[in-house]
């Protein structure tokens, strides 16, 4: 299923639940149209639909990007992917693992108790089963991998909270992961404290409304409607 929209709705959580409940063996791909689509809706809907999201901001991009999408849909490289660590207990995110398509990388993060053994990756290559085994001893370390894993876990916990209700257990789990890895989440923020005084304490403060521009290509009349006109009748 290919969904083409600007995503200007306010019931994202209800739509995510609908996708997850009715997806079955289908895959959902989202195409964001315009200069300011609802990226949150489009990205998370594609994740829930085990597909991917592309953004088309200009009319001149339609042919190239839609041709790339249709070519990708015709050539799934690996479907029904499963990642297992045979020699230990691991937390693997994102779950479930989305399909792999030609020309599009797929990132899966794993946190385990020890760097030993093998990681088994399996799936379906066309209609045939496929699998490979990757020895962990050959993997090099990187300082940013832990943060990538933590972000994926936080997203999965937020999805779980949306499906089952944001319980205190889920909230505390998100906070614990975010604090450990110094990440911004739904329940944590980064606070910058400036010790330099920029305004004298006795100077009065004023509130000023700052006008904001409409996104490129948007019309105020289409977004907010035509203003009401008062007419006189004799």
mmCIF file with all atom_site columns, C-alpha atoms in Angstrom:
data_model
loop_
_atom_site.group_PDB
_atom_site.id
_atom_site.type_symbol
_atom_site.label_atom_id
_atom_site.label_alt_id
_atom_site.label_comp_id
_atom_site.label_asym_id
_atom_site.label_entity_id
_atom_site.label_seq_id
_atom_site.pdbx_PDB_ins_code
_atom_site.Cartn_x
_atom_site.Cartn_y
_atom_site.Cartn_z
_atom_site.occupancy
_atom_site.B_iso_or_equiv
_atom_site.pdbx_formal_charge
_atom_site.auth_seq_id
_atom_site.auth_comp_id
_atom_site.auth_asym_id
_atom_site.auth_atom_id
_atom_site.pdbx_PDB_model_num
ATOM 1   C CA . UNK A 1 1   ? 0.000   0.000   0.000   1.00 0.00 ? 1   UNK A CA 1
ATOM 2   C CA . UNK A 1 2   ? 1.370   3.418   -1.000  1.00 0.00 ? 2   UNK A CA 1
ATOM 3   C CA . UNK A 1 3   ? -0.116  6.353   0.942   1.00 0.00 ? 3   UNK A CA 1
ATOM 4   C CA . UNK A 1 4   ? 0.463   9.779   -0.645  1.00 0.00 ? 4   UNK A CA 1
ATOM 5   C CA . UNK A 1 5   ? -0.495  12.707  1.614   1.00 0.00 ? 5   UNK A CA 1
ATOM 6   C CA . UNK A 1 6   ? 0.713   15.823  3.415   1.00 0.00 ? 6   UNK A CA 1
ATOM 7   C CA . UNK A 1 7   ? -0.285  14.151  6.695   1.00 0.00 ? 7   UNK A CA 1
ATOM 8   C CA . UNK A 1 8   ? -2.116  17.203  8.070   1.00 0.00 ? 8   UNK A CA 1
ATOM 9   C CA . UNK A 1 9   ? -4.149  15.340  10.689  1.00 0.00 ? 9   UNK A CA 1
ATOM 10  C CA . UNK A 1 10  ? -4.295  15.367  14.469  1.00 0.00 ? 10  UNK A CA 1
ATOM 11  C CA . UNK A 1 11  ? -5.137  11.752  15.321  1.00 0.00 ? 11  UNK A CA 1
ATOM 12  C CA . UNK A 1 12  ? -1.752  10.141  14.662  1.00 0.00 ? 12  UNK A CA 1
ATOM 13  C CA . UNK A 1 13  ? -1.937  7.623   17.518  1.00 0.00 ? 13  UNK A CA 1
ATOM 14  C CA . UNK A 1 14  ? -5.304  6.298   16.324  1.00 0.00 ? 14  UNK A CA 1
ATOM 15  C CA . UNK A 1 15  ? -3.886  5.858   12.813  1.00 0.00 ? 15  UNK A CA 1
ATOM 16  C CA . UNK A 1 16  ? -0.823  3.993   14.125  1.00 0.00 ? 16  UNK A CA 1
ATOM 17  C CA . UNK A 1 17  ? -3.065  1.594   16.045  1.00 0.00 ? 17  UNK A CA 1
ATOM 18  C CA . UNK A 1 18  ? -5.210  1.066   12.962  1.00 0.00 ? 18  UNK A CA 1
ATOM 19  C CA . UNK A 1 19  ? -2.159  0.213   10.843  1.00 0.00 ? 19  UNK A CA 1
ATOM 20  C CA . UNK A 1 20  ? -0.767  -2.233  13.412  1.00 0.00 ? 20  UNK A CA 1
ATOM 21  C CA . UNK A 1 21  ? -4.149  -3.933  13.935  1.00 0.00 ? 21  UNK A CA 1
ATOM 22  C CA . UNK A 1 22  ? -4.933  -4.418  10.237  1.00 0.00 ? 22  UNK A CA 1
ATOM 23  C CA . UNK A 1 23  ? -1.511  -4.686  8.570   1.00 0.00 ? 23  UNK A CA 1
ATOM 24  C CA . UNK A 1 24  ? -1.293  -8.473  8.354   1.00 0.00 ? 24  UNK A CA 1
ATOM 25  C CA . UNK A 1 25  ? 1.162   -9.441  5.584   1.00 0.00 ? 25  UNK A CA 1
ATOM 26  C CA . UNK A 1 26  ? 0.757   -6.076  3.839   1.00 0.00 ? 26  UNK A CA 1
ATOM 27  C CA . UNK A 1 27  ? 3.477   -3.408  3.691   1.00 0.00 ? 27  UNK A CA 1
ATOM 28  C CA . UNK A 1 28  ? 2.733   0.328   3.929   1.00 0.00 ? 28  UNK A CA 1
ATOM 29  C CA . UNK A 1 29  ? 4.884   2.959   2.201   1.00 0.00 ? 29  UNK A CA 1
ATOM 30  C CA . UNK A 1 30  ? 4.252   6.652   2.825   1.00 0.00 ? 30  UNK A CA 1
ATOM 31  C CA . UNK A 1 31  ? 4.979   9.533   0.445   1.00 0.00 ? 31  UNK A CA 1
ATOM 32  C CA . UNK A 1 32  ? 5.039   13.025  1.968   1.00 0.00 ? 32  UNK A CA 1
ATOM 33  C CA . UNK A 1 33  ? 3.902   15.770  -0.398  1.00 0.00 ? 33  UNK A CA 1
ATOM 34  C CA . UNK A 1 34  ? 4.739   19.457  -0.123  1.00 0.00 ? 34  UNK A CA 1
ATOM 35  C CA . UNK A 1 35  ? 7.283   21.630  1.679   1.00 0.00 ? 35  UNK A CA 1
ATOM 36  C CA . UNK A 1 36  ? 6.108   20.805  5.222   1.00 0.00 ? 36  UNK A CA 1
ATOM 37  C CA . UNK A 1 37  ? 4.520   17.336  5.502   1.00 0.00 ? 37  UNK A CA 1
ATOM 38  C CA . UNK A 1 38  ? 3.856   15.684  8.855   1.00 0.00 ? 38  UNK A CA 1
ATOM 39  C CA . UNK A 1 39  ? 7.185   13.831  9.017   1.00 0.00 ? 39  UNK A CA 1
ATOM 40  C CA . UNK A 1 40  ? 6.359   12.279  12.390  1.00 0.00 ? 40  UNK A CA 1
ATOM 41  C CA . UNK A 1 41  ? 3.176   10.687  11.081  1.00 0.00 ? 41  UNK A CA 1
ATOM 42  C CA . UNK A 1 42  ? 4.739   9.582   7.800   1.00 0.00 ? 42  UNK A CA 1
ATOM 43  C CA . UNK A 1 43  ? 7.879   8.086   9.334   1.00 0.00 ? 43  UNK A CA 1
ATOM 44  C CA . UNK A 1 44  ? 6.156   6.257   12.186  1.00 0.00 ? 44  UNK A CA 1
ATOM 45  C CA . UNK A 1 45  ? 3.332   5.027   9.927   1.00 0.00 ? 45  UNK A CA 1
ATOM 46  C CA . UNK A 1 46  ? 5.902   3.560   7.536   1.00 0.00 ? 46  UNK A CA 1
ATOM 47  C CA . UNK A 1 47  ? 7.716   1.931   10.463  1.00 0.00 ? 47  UNK A CA 1
ATOM 48  C CA . UNK A 1 48  ? 4.470   0.452   11.785  1.00 0.00 ? 48  UNK A CA 1
ATOM 49  C CA . UNK A 1 49  ? 3.681   -0.680  8.238   1.00 0.00 ? 49  UNK A CA 1
ATOM 50  C CA . UNK A 1 50  ? 7.149   -2.263  7.808   1.00 0.00 ? 50  UNK A CA 1
ATOM 51  C CA . UNK A 1 51  ? 7.789   -0.033  4.809   1.00 0.00 ? 51  UNK A CA 1
ATOM 52  C CA . UNK A 1 52  ? 9.626   3.254   4.289   1.00 0.00 ? 52  UNK A CA 1
ATOM 53  C CA . UNK A 1 53  ? 8.969   6.972   3.867   1.00 0.00 ? 53  UNK A CA 1
ATOM 54  C CA . UNK A 1 54  ? 10.021  9.348   1.086   1.00 0.00 ? 54  UNK A CA 1
ATOM 55  C CA . UNK A 1 55  ? 9.487   13.099  0.838   1.00 0.00 ? 55  UNK A CA 1
ATOM 56  C CA . UNK A 1 56  ? 8.620   14.907  -2.393  1.00 0.00 ? 56  UNK A CA 1
ATOM 57  C CA . UNK A 1 57  ? 8.963   18.628  -1.841  1.00 0.00 ? 57  UNK A CA 1
ATOM 58  C CA . UNK A 1 58  ? 8.846   19.876  -5.440  1.00 0.00 ? 58  UNK A CA 1
ATOM 59  C CA . UNK A 1 59  ? 6.902   18.898  -8.536  1.00 0.00 ? 59  UNK A CA 1
ATOM 60  C CA . UNK A 1 60  ? 10.180  18.430  -10.392 1.00 0.00 ? 60  UNK A CA 1
ATOM 61  C CA . UNK A 1 61  ? 11.081  15.579  -8.004  1.00 0.00 ? 61  UNK A CA 1
ATOM 62  C CA . UNK A 1 62  ? 7.920   13.521  -8.550  1.00 0.00 ? 62  UNK A CA 1
ATOM 63  C CA . UNK A 1 63  ? 9.072   11.442  -11.528 1.00 0.00 ? 63  UNK A CA 1
ATOM 64  C CA . UNK A 1 64  ? 12.488  10.539  -10.126 1.00 0.00 ? 64  UNK A CA 1
ATOM 65  C CA . UNK A 1 65  ? 11.408  9.777   -6.554  1.00 0.00 ? 65  UNK A CA 1
ATOM 66  C CA . UNK A 1 66  ? 8.255   7.845   -7.471  1.00 0.00 ? 66  UNK A CA 1
ATOM 67  C CA . UNK A 1 67  ? 10.204  5.833   -10.072 1.00 0.00 ? 67  UNK A CA 1
ATOM 68  C CA . UNK A 1 68  ? 12.779  4.980   -7.382  1.00 0.00 ? 68  UNK A CA 1
ATOM 69  C CA . UNK A 1 69  ? 9.997   3.934   -4.994  1.00 0.00 ? 69  UNK A CA 1
ATOM 70  C CA . UNK A 1 70  ? 8.265   1.704   -7.542  1.00 0.00 ? 70  UNK A CA 1
ATOM 71  C CA . UNK A 1 71  ? 11.591  0.116   -8.504  1.00 0.00 ? 71  UNK A CA 1
ATOM 72  C CA . UNK A 1 72  ? 12.280  -0.553  -4.823  1.00 0.00 ? 72  UNK A CA 1
ATOM 73  C CA . UNK A 1 73  ? 8.870   -2.160  -4.344  1.00 0.00 ? 73  UNK A CA 1
ATOM 74  C CA . UNK A 1 74  ? 9.570   -4.508  -7.250  1.00 0.00 ? 74  UNK A CA 1
ATOM 75  C CA . UNK A 1 75  ? 12.901  -5.671  -5.798  1.00 0.00 ? 75  UNK A CA 1
ATOM 76  C CA . UNK A 1 76  ? 12.691  -6.465  -2.074  1.00 0.00 ? 76  UNK A CA 1
ATOM 77  C CA . UNK A 1 77  ? 16.134  -7.842  -1.201  1.00 0.00 ? 77  UNK A CA 1
ATOM 78  C CA . UNK A 1 78  ? 15.121  -9.668  1.979   1.00 0.00 ? 78  UNK A CA 1
ATOM 79  C CA . UNK A 1 79  ? 11.765  -10.005 3.757   1.00 0.00 ? 79  UNK A CA 1
ATOM 80  C CA . UNK A 1 80  ? 10.567  -11.412 7.110   1.00 0.00 ? 80  UNK A CA 1
ATOM 81  C CA . UNK A 1 81  ? 13.968  -10.680 8.653   1.00 0.00 ? 81  UNK A CA 1
ATOM 82  C CA . UNK A 1 82  ? 14.890  -12.091 12.063  1.00 0.00 ? 82  UNK A CA 1
ATOM 83  C CA . UNK A 1 83  ? 18.052  -11.349 14.054  1.00 0.00 ? 83  UNK A CA 1
ATOM 84  C CA . UNK A 1 84  ? 19.106  -13.737 16.829  1.00 0.00 ? 84  UNK A CA 1
ATOM 85  C CA . UNK A 1 85  ? 22.157  -13.949 19.071  1.00 0.00 ? 85  UNK A CA 1
ATOM 86  C CA . UNK A 1 86  ? 22.903  -17.620 19.492  1.00 0.00 ? 86  UNK A CA 1
ATOM 87  C CA . UNK A 1 87  ? 25.367  -17.303 22.372  1.00 0.00 ? 87  UNK A CA 1
ATOM 88  C CA . UNK A 1 88  ? 23.791  -14.871 24.764  1.00 0.00 ? 88  UNK A CA 1
ATOM 89  C CA . UNK A 1 89  ? 20.827  -12.758 25.801  1.00 0.00 ? 89  UNK A CA 1
ATOM 90  C CA . UNK A 1 90  ? 20.366  -9.579  23.784  1.00 0.00 ? 90  UNK A CA 1
ATOM 91  C CA . UNK A 1 91  ? 18.012  -6.642  23.362  1.00 0.00 ? 91  UNK A CA 1
ATOM 92  C CA . UNK A 1 92  ? 17.469  -6.106  19.637  1.00 0.00 ? 92  UNK A CA 1
ATOM 93  C CA . UNK A 1 93  ? 15.828  -3.002  18.220  1.00 0.00 ? 93  UNK A CA 1
ATOM 94  C CA . UNK A 1 94  ? 13.942  -2.127  16.045  1.00 0.00 ? 94  UNK A CA 1
ATOM 95  C CA . UNK A 1 95  ? 11.376  -4.884  16.522  1.00 0.00 ? 95  UNK A CA 1
ATOM 96  C CA . UNK A 1 96  ? 9.966   -6.226  14.332  1.00 0.00 ? 96  UNK A CA 1
ATOM 97  C CA . UNK A 1 97  ? 12.780  -5.803  11.824  1.00 0.00 ? 97  UNK A CA 1
ATOM 98  C CA . UNK A 1 98  ? 11.526  -4.128  8.609   1.00 0.00 ? 98  UNK A CA 1
ATOM 99  C CA . UNK A 1 99  ? 12.165  -5.572  5.152   1.00 0.00 ? 99  UNK A CA 1
ATOM 100 C CA . UNK A 1 100 ? 15.360  -4.813  3.256   1.00 0.00 ? 100 UNK A CA 1
ATOM 101 C CA . UNK A 1 101 ? 15.008  -3.196  -0.181  1.00 0.00 ? 101 UNK A CA 1
ATOM 102 C CA . UNK A 1 102 ? 17.537  -2.642  -2.944  1.00 0.00 ? 102 UNK A CA 1
ATOM 103 C CA . UNK A 1 103 ? 19.390  0.651   -2.548  1.00 0.00 ? 103 UNK A CA 1
ATOM 104 C CA . UNK A 1 104 ? 18.150  1.289   1.001   1.00 0.00 ? 104 UNK A CA 1
ATOM 105 C CA . UNK A 1 105 ? 20.252  0.466   4.093   1.00 0.00 ? 105 UNK A CA 1
ATOM 106 C CA . UNK A 1 106 ? 18.726  -1.260  7.111   1.00 0.00 ? 106 UNK A CA 1
ATOM 107 C CA . UNK A 1 107 ? 20.074  -0.690  10.632  1.00 0.00 ? 107 UNK A CA 1
ATOM 108 C CA . UNK A 1 108 ? 19.425  -3.117  13.489  1.00 0.00 ? 108 UNK A CA 1
ATOM 109 C CA . UNK A 1 109 ? 21.029  -2.552  16.896  1.00 0.00 ? 109 UNK A CA 1
ATOM 110 C CA . UNK A 1 110 ? 21.817  -5.200  19.501  1.00 0.00 ? 110 UNK A CA 1
ATOM 111 C CA . UNK A 1 111 ? 22.929  -4.953  23.125  1.00 0.00 ? 111 UNK A CA 1
ATOM 112 C CA . UNK A 1 112 ? 24.278  -8.090  24.769  1.00 0.00 ? 112 UNK A CA 1
ATOM 113 C CA . UNK A 1 113 ? 26.057  -9.273  27.853  1.00 0.00 ? 113 UNK A CA 1
ATOM 114 C CA . UNK A 1 114 ? 29.375  -10.135 26.162  1.00 0.00 ? 114 UNK A CA 1
ATOM 115 C CA . UNK A 1 115 ? 31.071  -9.799  22.775  1.00 0.00 ? 115 UNK A CA 1
ATOM 116 C CA . UNK A 1 116 ? 31.201  -13.468 21.864  1.00 0.00 ? 116 UNK A CA 1
ATOM 117 C CA . UNK A 1 117 ? 29.501  -16.015 19.649  1.00 0.00 ? 117 UNK A CA 1
ATOM 118 C CA . UNK A 1 118 ? 27.580  -15.378 16.449  1.00 0.00 ? 118 UNK A CA 1
ATOM 119 C CA . UNK A 1 119 ? 24.603  -13.300 15.329  1.00 0.00 ? 119 UNK A CA 1
ATOM 120 C CA . UNK A 1 120 ? 22.219  -15.202 13.064  1.00 0.00 ? 120 UNK A CA 1
ATOM 121 C CA . UNK A 1 121 ? 20.350  -13.215 10.413  1.00 0.00 ? 121 UNK A CA 1
ATOM 122 C CA . UNK A 1 122 ? 17.559  -14.990 8.524   1.00 0.00 ? 122 UNK A CA 1
ATOM 123 C CA . UNK A 1 123 ? 14.756  -14.084 6.151   1.00 0.00 ? 123 UNK A CA 1
ATOM 124 C CA . UNK A 1 124 ? 13.235  -14.826 2.784   1.00 0.00 ? 124 UNK A CA 1
ATOM 125 C CA . UNK A 1 125 ? 15.074  -14.066 -0.453  1.00 0.00 ? 125 UNK A CA 1
ATOM 126 C CA . UNK A 1 126 ? 12.201  -14.050 -2.907  1.00 0.00 ? 126 UNK A CA 1
ATOM 127 C CA . UNK A 1 127 ? 10.343  -17.245 -2.044  1.00 0.00 ? 127 UNK A CA 1
ATOM 128 C CA . UNK A 1 128 ? 13.409  -19.078 -0.723  1.00 0.00 ? 128 UNK A CA 1
ATOM 129 C CA . UNK A 1 129 ? 14.640  -19.093 2.895   1.00 0.00 ? 129 UNK A CA 1
ATOM 130 C CA . UNK A 1 130 ? 17.989  -17.382 3.483   1.00 0.00 ? 130 UNK A CA 1
ATOM 131 C CA . UNK A 1 131 ? 20.296  -17.030 6.480   1.00 0.00 ? 131 UNK A CA 1
ATOM 132 C CA . UNK A 1 132 ? 23.834  -16.133 7.444   1.00 0.00 ? 132 UNK A CA 1
ATOM 133 C CA . UNK A 1 133 ? 25.912  -16.150 10.616  1.00 0.00 ? 133 UNK A CA 1
ATOM 134 C CA . UNK A 1 134 ? 28.127  -13.221 11.639  1.00 0.00 ? 134 UNK A CA 1
ATOM 135 C CA . UNK A 1 135 ? 30.922  -13.796 14.192  1.00 0.00 ? 135 UNK A CA 1
ATOM 136 C CA . UNK A 1 136 ? 30.889  -11.023 16.806  1.00 0.00 ? 136 UNK A CA 1
ATOM 137 C CA . UNK A 1 137 ? 34.671  -11.260 17.211  1.00 0.00 ? 137 UNK A CA 1
ATOM 138 C CA . UNK A 1 138 ? 35.109  -9.553  13.821  1.00 0.00 ? 138 UNK A CA 1
ATOM 139 C CA . UNK A 1 139 ? 32.991  -6.515  14.763  1.00 0.00 ? 139 UNK A CA 1
ATOM 140 C CA . UNK A 1 140 ? 34.771  -3.238  15.526  1.00 0.00 ? 140 UNK A CA 1
ATOM 141 C CA . UNK A 1 141 ? 33.625  -0.863  18.263  1.00 0.00 ? 141 UNK A CA 1
ATOM 142 C CA . UNK A 1 142 ? 32.253  2.646   17.746  1.00 0.00 ? 142 UNK A CA 1
ATOM 143 C CA . UNK A 1 143 ? 31.404  5.388   20.289  1.00 0.00 ? 143 UNK A CA 1
ATOM 144 C CA . UNK A 1 144 ? 28.028  6.275   18.768  1.00 0.00 ? 144 UNK A CA 1
ATOM 145 C CA . UNK A 1 145 ? 26.514  2.779   18.561  1.00 0.00 ? 145 UNK A CA 1
ATOM 146 C CA . UNK A 1 146 ? 25.155  2.849   22.124  1.00 0.00 ? 146 UNK A CA 1
ATOM 147 C CA . UNK A 1 147 ? 23.196  6.051   21.437  1.00 0.00 ? 147 UNK A CA 1
ATOM 148 C CA . UNK A 1 148 ? 21.720  4.598   18.232  1.00 0.00 ? 148 UNK A CA 1
ATOM 149 C CA . UNK A 1 149 ? 20.590  1.513   20.178  1.00 0.00 ? 149 UNK A CA 1
ATOM 150 C CA . UNK A 1 150 ? 19.131  3.683   22.971  1.00 0.00 ? 150 UNK A CA 1
ATOM 151 C CA . UNK A 1 151 ? 17.174  5.879   20.536  1.00 0.00 ? 151 UNK A CA 1
ATOM 152 C CA . UNK A 1 152 ? 15.713  2.781   18.890  1.00 0.00 ? 152 UNK A CA 1
ATOM 153 C CA . UNK A 1 153 ? 14.699  1.381   22.296  1.00 0.00 ? 153 UNK A CA 1
ATOM 154 C CA . UNK A 1 154 ? 13.054  4.661   23.320  1.00 0.00 ? 154 UNK A CA 1
ATOM 155 C CA . UNK A 1 155 ? 11.046  4.730   20.078  1.00 0.00 ? 155 UNK A CA 1
ATOM 156 C CA . UNK A 1 156 ? 9.930   1.147   20.651  1.00 0.00 ? 156 UNK A CA 1
ATOM 157 C CA . UNK A 1 157 ? 8.934   1.897   24.251  1.00 0.00 ? 157 UNK A CA 1
ATOM 158 C CA . UNK A 1 158 ? 6.913   4.912   23.091  1.00 0.00 ? 158 UNK A CA 1
ATOM 159 C CA . UNK A 1 159 ? 5.175   2.722   20.505  1.00 0.00 ? 159 UNK A CA 1
ATOM 160 C CA . UNK A 1 160 ? 4.405   0.185   23.231  1.00 0.00 ? 160 UNK A CA 1
ATOM 161 C CA . UNK A 1 161 ? 2.996   2.935   25.428  1.00 0.00 ? 161 UNK A CA 1
ATOM 162 C CA . UNK A 1 162 ? 0.773   4.106   22.595  1.00 0.00 ? 162 UNK A CA 1
ATOM 163 C CA . UNK A 1 163 ? -0.620  0.596   22.111  1.00 0.00 ? 163 UNK A CA 1
ATOM 164 C CA . UNK A 1 164 ? -1.053  -0.398  25.750  1.00 0.00 ? 164 UNK A CA 1
ATOM 165 C CA . UNK A 1 165 ? -1.333  2.943   27.526  1.00 0.00 ? 165 UNK A CA 1
ATOM 166 C CA . UNK A 1 166 ? 1.477   5.075   28.900  1.00 0.00 ? 166 UNK A CA 1
ATOM 167 C CA . UNK A 1 167 ? 1.938   3.267   32.193  1.00 0.00 ? 167 UNK A CA 1
ATOM 168 C CA . UNK A 1 168 ? 4.364   4.406   34.858  1.00 0.00 ? 168 UNK A CA 1
ATOM 169 C CA . UNK A 1 169 ? 6.600   1.385   34.119  1.00 0.00 ? 169 UNK A CA 1
ATOM 170 C CA . UNK A 1 170 ? 7.039   2.442   30.490  1.00 0.00 ? 170 UNK A CA 1
ATOM 171 C CA . UNK A 1 171 ? 7.644   6.050   31.505  1.00 0.00 ? 171 UNK A CA 1
ATOM 172 C CA . UNK A 1 172 ? 10.320  5.045   34.022  1.00 0.00 ? 172 UNK A CA 1
ATOM 173 C CA . UNK A 1 173 ? 11.986  2.758   31.448  1.00 0.00 ? 173 UNK A CA 1
ATOM 174 C CA . UNK A 1 174 ? 12.165  5.620   28.929  1.00 0.00 ? 174 UNK A CA 1
ATOM 175 C CA . UNK A 1 175 ? 13.611  7.960   31.556  1.00 0.00 ? 175 UNK A CA 1
ATOM 176 C CA . UNK A 1 176 ? 16.221  5.397   32.627  1.00 0.00 ? 176 UNK A CA 1
ATOM 177 C CA . UNK A 1 177 ? 17.465  4.792   29.065  1.00 0.00 ? 177 UNK A CA 1
ATOM 178 C CA . UNK A 1 178 ? 17.438  8.508   28.204  1.00 0.00 ? 178 UNK A CA 1
ATOM 179 C CA . UNK A 1 179 ? 19.381  9.515   31.339  1.00 0.00 ? 179 UNK A CA 1
ATOM 180 C CA . UNK A 1 180 ? 21.932  6.727   30.917  1.00 0.00 ? 180 UNK A CA 1
ATOM 181 C CA . UNK A 1 181 ? 22.679  7.775   27.335  1.00 0.00 ? 181 UNK A CA 1
ATOM 182 C CA . UNK A 1 182 ? 22.039  11.540  27.751  1.00 0.00 ? 182 UNK A CA 1
ATOM 183 C CA . UNK A 1 183 ? 19.214  11.679  25.192  1.00 0.00 ? 183 UNK A CA 1
ATOM 184 C CA . UNK A 1 184 ? 16.170  13.905  24.763  1.00 0.00 ? 184 UNK A CA 1
ATOM 185 C CA . UNK A 1 185 ? 12.907  11.968  24.972  1.00 0.00 ? 185 UNK A CA 1
ATOM 186 C CA . UNK A 1 186 ? 9.226   12.490  25.713  1.00 0.00 ? 186 UNK A CA 1
ATOM 187 C CA . UNK A 1 187 ? 10.110  12.689  29.424  1.00 0.00 ? 187 UNK A CA 1
ATOM 188 C CA . UNK A 1 188 ? 13.639  14.168  29.423  1.00 0.00 ? 188 UNK A CA 1
ATOM 189 C CA . UNK A 1 189 ? 15.158  17.404  28.145  1.00 0.00 ? 189 UNK A CA 1
ATOM 190 C CA . UNK A 1 190 ? 18.562  19.025  27.884  1.00 0.00 ? 190 UNK A CA 1
ATOM 191 C CA . UNK A 1 191 ? 18.801  22.259  29.872  1.00 0.00 ? 191 UNK A CA 1
ATOM 192 C CA . UNK A 1 192 ? 21.469  24.892  29.149  1.00 0.00 ? 192 UNK A CA 1
ATOM 193 C CA . UNK A 1 193 ? 22.281  27.233  32.041  1.00 0.00 ? 193 UNK A CA 1
ATOM 194 C CA . UNK A 1 194 ? 23.956  30.519  31.118  1.00 0.00 ? 194 UNK A CA 1
ATOM 195 C CA . UNK A 1 195 ? 25.723  32.165  34.051  1.00 0.00 ? 195 UNK A CA 1
ATOM 196 C CA . UNK A 1 196 ? 26.270  35.465  32.209  1.00 0.00 ? 196 UNK A CA 1
ATOM 197 C CA . UNK A 1 197 ? 23.664  38.123  33.001  1.00 0.00 ? 197 UNK A CA 1
ATOM 198 C CA . UNK A 1 198 ? 22.197  39.462  29.753  1.00 0.00 ? 198 UNK A CA 1
ATOM 199 C CA . UNK A 1 199 ? 19.430  41.677  31.212  1.00 0.00 ? 199 UNK A CA 1
ATOM 200 C CA . UNK A 1 200 ? 19.611  43.858  34.315  1.00 0.00 ? 200 UNK A CA 1
ATOM 201 C CA . UNK A 1 201 ? 17.232  42.692  37.015  1.00 0.00 ? 201 UNK A CA 1
ATOM 202 C CA . UNK A 1 202 ? 15.384  46.048  37.135  1.00 0.00 ? 202 UNK A CA 1
ATOM 203 C CA . UNK A 1 203 ? 14.714  46.170  33.377  1.00 0.00 ? 203 UNK A CA 1
ATOM 204 C CA . UNK A 1 204 ? 11.019  45.547  32.554  1.00 0.00 ? 204 UNK A CA 1
ATOM 205 C CA . UNK A 1 205 ? 10.106  42.669  30.246  1.00 0.00 ? 205 UNK A CA 1
ATOM 206 C CA . UNK A 1 206 ? 7.850   43.039  27.216  1.00 0.00 ? 206 UNK A CA 1
ATOM 207 C CA . UNK A 1 207 ? 5.879   40.420  25.305  1.00 0.00 ? 207 UNK A CA 1
ATOM 208 C CA . UNK A 1 208 ? 6.029   40.711  21.532  1.00 0.00 ? 208 UNK A CA 1
ATOM 209 C CA . UNK A 1 209 ? 4.165   38.493  19.076  1.00 0.00 ? 209 UNK A CA 1
ATOM 210 C CA . UNK A 1 210 ? 6.553   37.299  16.368  1.00 0.00 ? 210 UNK A CA 1
ATOM 211 C CA . UNK A 1 211 ? 4.854   36.640  13.024  1.00 0.00 ? 211 UNK A CA 1
ATOM 212 C CA . UNK A 1 212 ? 5.554   33.274  11.398  1.00 0.00 ? 212 UNK A CA 1
ATOM 213 C CA . UNK A 1 213 ? 5.628   32.568  7.705   1.00 0.00 ? 213 UNK A CA 1
ATOM 214 C CA . UNK A 1 214 ? 3.549   29.892  6.000   1.00 0.00 ? 214 UNK A CA 1
ATOM 215 C CA . UNK A 1 215 ? 5.494   26.938  4.566   1.00 0.00 ? 215 UNK A CA 1
ATOM 216 C CA . UNK A 1 216 ? 6.552   27.329  0.947   1.00 0.00 ? 216 UNK A CA 1
ATOM 217 C CA . UNK A 1 217 ? 3.632   26.753  -1.410  1.00 0.00 ? 217 UNK A CA 1
ATOM 218 C CA . UNK A 1 218 ? 0.966   26.930  1.325   1.00 0.00 ? 218 UNK A CA 1
ATOM 219 C CA . UNK A 1 219 ? -1.990  29.289  1.099   1.00 0.00 ? 219 UNK A CA 1
ATOM 220 C CA . UNK A 1 220 ? -3.388  30.901  4.235   1.00 0.00 ? 220 UNK A CA 1
ATOM 221 C CA . UNK A 1 221 ? -6.880  30.799  2.737   1.00 0.00 ? 221 UNK A CA 1
ATOM 222 C CA . UNK A 1 222 ? -6.623  27.033  2.154   1.00 0.00 ? 222 UNK A CA 1
ATOM 223 C CA . UNK A 1 223 ? -5.350  26.365  5.690   1.00 0.00 ? 223 UNK A CA 1
ATOM 224 C CA . UNK A 1 224 ? -7.587  28.693  7.696   1.00 0.00 ? 224 UNK A CA 1
ATOM 225 C CA . UNK A 1 225 ? -10.414 29.342  5.231   1.00 0.00 ? 225 UNK A CA 1
ATOM 226 C CA . UNK A 1 226 ? -11.680 32.588  3.806   1.00 0.00 ? 226 UNK A CA 1
ATOM 227 C CA . UNK A 1 227 ? -12.351 35.336  6.382   1.00 0.00 ? 227 UNK A CA 1
ATOM 228 C CA . UNK A 1 228 ? -15.990 36.030  7.083   1.00 0.00 ? 228 UNK A CA 1
ATOM 229 C CA . UNK A 1 229 ? -17.313 39.118  5.344   1.00 0.00 ? 229 UNK A CA 1
ATOM 230 C CA . UNK A 1 230 ? -19.929 41.412  6.909   1.00 0.00 ? 230 UNK A CA 1
ATOM 231 C CA . UNK A 1 231 ? -22.467 42.678  4.385   1.00 0.00 ? 231 UNK A CA 1
ATOM 232 C CA . UNK A 1 232 ? -25.131 45.332  4.715   1.00 0.00 ? 232 UNK A CA 1
ATOM 233 C CA . UNK A 1 233 ? -28.660 44.786  3.486   1.00 0.00 ? 233 UNK A CA 1
ATOM 234 C CA . UNK A 1 234 ? -31.074 47.709  3.200   1.00 0.00 ? 234 UNK A CA 1
#
